[in-house]
């Protein structure tokens, strides 16, 4: 069994992300399609898991379909 190491990023509305800092996630606040896509494109290569707010996930449908993308989890609304 292999072990992956990396970081966790949380992307989306700043008001919904703050608590994830306590769990060690890097926060990447973004509002609107352009911001979300820019943040996604600029995530460090070390990111292996991305927590997305529902709004952020809605703007990334094409990007999330890419098998090379990090593992993503959409937060409950």
PDB file of C-alpha atoms in Angstrom:
ATOM      1  CA  UNK A   1       0.000   0.000   0.000  1.00  0.00           C
ATOM      2  CA  UNK A   2       1.385   3.403  -0.944  1.00  0.00           C
ATOM      3  CA  UNK A   3       1.082   6.465   1.192  1.00  0.00           C
ATOM      4  CA  UNK A   4       0.449   9.910  -0.238  1.00  0.00           C
ATOM      5  CA  UNK A   5       1.533  13.015   1.533  1.00  0.00           C
ATOM      6  CA  UNK A   6       0.316  16.496   0.833  1.00  0.00           C
ATOM      7  CA  UNK A   7      -1.777  19.339   2.047  1.00  0.00           C
ATOM      8  CA  UNK A   8      -5.472  20.105   2.254  1.00  0.00           C
ATOM      9  CA  UNK A   9      -6.928  23.249   0.685  1.00  0.00           C
ATOM     10  CA  UNK A  10     -10.334  24.789   1.331  1.00  0.00           C
ATOM     11  CA  UNK A  11     -11.726  26.908  -1.522  1.00  0.00           C
ATOM     12  CA  UNK A  12     -14.797  29.135  -1.587  1.00  0.00           C
ATOM     13  CA  UNK A  13     -16.704  31.653   0.470  1.00  0.00           C
ATOM     14  CA  UNK A  14     -14.488  33.007   3.278  1.00  0.00           C
ATOM     15  CA  UNK A  15     -17.286  32.905   5.836  1.00  0.00           C
ATOM     16  CA  UNK A  16     -17.696  29.148   5.314  1.00  0.00           C
ATOM     17  CA  UNK A  17     -13.996  28.293   5.380  1.00  0.00           C
ATOM     18  CA  UNK A  18     -12.640  29.802   8.577  1.00  0.00           C
ATOM     19  CA  UNK A  19     -13.231  26.757  10.781  1.00  0.00           C
ATOM     20  CA  UNK A  20     -11.173  24.542   8.477  1.00  0.00           C
ATOM     21  CA  UNK A  21      -8.041  26.499   9.354  1.00  0.00           C
ATOM     22  CA  UNK A  22      -8.226  24.877  12.794  1.00  0.00           C
ATOM     23  CA  UNK A  23      -8.011  21.463  11.133  1.00  0.00           C
ATOM     24  CA  UNK A  24      -4.883  22.483   9.241  1.00  0.00           C
ATOM     25  CA  UNK A  25      -6.362  23.286   5.829  1.00  0.00           C
ATOM     26  CA  UNK A  26      -4.931  26.120   3.791  1.00  0.00           C
ATOM     27  CA  UNK A  27      -7.668  28.644   3.089  1.00  0.00           C
ATOM     28  CA  UNK A  28      -8.178  29.968  -0.426  1.00  0.00           C
ATOM     29  CA  UNK A  29     -11.113  32.398  -0.305  1.00  0.00           C
ATOM     30  CA  UNK A  30     -12.825  33.004  -3.623  1.00  0.00           C
ATOM     31  CA  UNK A  31     -16.129  34.480  -4.728  1.00  0.00           C
ATOM     32  CA  UNK A  32     -17.498  34.193  -8.230  1.00  0.00           C
ATOM     33  CA  UNK A  33     -16.533  31.988 -11.133  1.00  0.00           C
ATOM     34  CA  UNK A  34     -13.401  33.908 -12.163  1.00  0.00           C
ATOM     35  CA  UNK A  35     -11.972  33.952  -8.628  1.00  0.00           C
ATOM     36  CA  UNK A  36     -12.716  30.280  -8.039  1.00  0.00           C
ATOM     37  CA  UNK A  37     -11.099  29.216 -11.307  1.00  0.00           C
ATOM     38  CA  UNK A  38      -8.044  31.413 -10.653  1.00  0.00           C
ATOM     39  CA  UNK A  39      -7.595  29.954  -7.171  1.00  0.00           C
ATOM     40  CA  UNK A  40      -8.022  26.400  -8.515  1.00  0.00           C
ATOM     41  CA  UNK A  41      -5.417  26.987 -11.231  1.00  0.00           C
ATOM     42  CA  UNK A  42      -2.992  28.432  -8.681  1.00  0.00           C
ATOM     43  CA  UNK A  43      -3.213  25.722  -6.036  1.00  0.00           C
ATOM     44  CA  UNK A  44       0.232  24.443  -5.039  1.00  0.00           C
ATOM     45  CA  UNK A  45       1.312  21.049  -6.376  1.00  0.00           C
ATOM     46  CA  UNK A  46       1.442  19.809  -2.773  1.00  0.00           C
ATOM     47  CA  UNK A  47      -2.383  19.980  -2.472  1.00  0.00           C
ATOM     48  CA  UNK A  48      -3.873  16.482  -2.605  1.00  0.00           C
ATOM     49  CA  UNK A  49      -7.352  17.176  -1.136  1.00  0.00           C
ATOM     50  CA  UNK A  50      -9.577  20.179  -1.804  1.00  0.00           C
ATOM     51  CA  UNK A  51     -12.627  21.078   0.284  1.00  0.00           C
ATOM     52  CA  UNK A  52     -15.046  23.117  -1.807  1.00  0.00           C
ATOM     53  CA  UNK A  53     -18.010  25.197  -0.763  1.00  0.00           C
ATOM     54  CA  UNK A  54     -21.096  24.343  -2.839  1.00  0.00           C
ATOM     55  CA  UNK A  55     -20.830  27.598  -4.818  1.00  0.00           C
ATOM     56  CA  UNK A  56     -17.162  26.991  -5.624  1.00  0.00           C
ATOM     57  CA  UNK A  57     -17.871  23.428  -6.756  1.00  0.00           C
ATOM     58  CA  UNK A  58     -20.579  24.684  -9.113  1.00  0.00           C
ATOM     59  CA  UNK A  59     -17.984  26.820 -10.918  1.00  0.00           C
ATOM     60  CA  UNK A  60     -15.519  23.945 -11.355  1.00  0.00           C
ATOM     61  CA  UNK A  61     -17.535  21.208 -13.038  1.00  0.00           C
ATOM     62  CA  UNK A  62     -15.120  20.826 -15.971  1.00  0.00           C
ATOM     63  CA  UNK A  63     -12.016  20.976 -13.783  1.00  0.00           C
ATOM     64  CA  UNK A  64     -13.367  18.388 -11.338  1.00  0.00           C
ATOM     65  CA  UNK A  65     -13.927  15.907 -14.168  1.00  0.00           C
ATOM     66  CA  UNK A  66     -10.178  15.834 -14.889  1.00  0.00           C
ATOM     67  CA  UNK A  67      -8.729  12.598 -13.442  1.00  0.00           C
ATOM     68  CA  UNK A  68      -5.483  14.428 -12.664  1.00  0.00           C
ATOM     69  CA  UNK A  69      -7.291  16.791 -10.280  1.00  0.00           C
ATOM     70  CA  UNK A  70      -6.818  16.462  -6.535  1.00  0.00           C
ATOM     71  CA  UNK A  71      -9.436  14.575  -4.542  1.00  0.00           C
ATOM     72  CA  UNK A  72     -12.339  16.943  -3.874  1.00  0.00           C
ATOM     73  CA  UNK A  73     -15.062  17.083  -1.253  1.00  0.00           C
ATOM     74  CA  UNK A  74     -18.041  19.420  -1.495  1.00  0.00           C
ATOM     75  CA  UNK A  75     -18.998  20.792   1.905  1.00  0.00           C
ATOM     76  CA  UNK A  76     -22.645  20.552   2.946  1.00  0.00           C
ATOM     77  CA  UNK A  77     -24.664  23.718   2.451  1.00  0.00           C
TER      78      UNK A  77
END
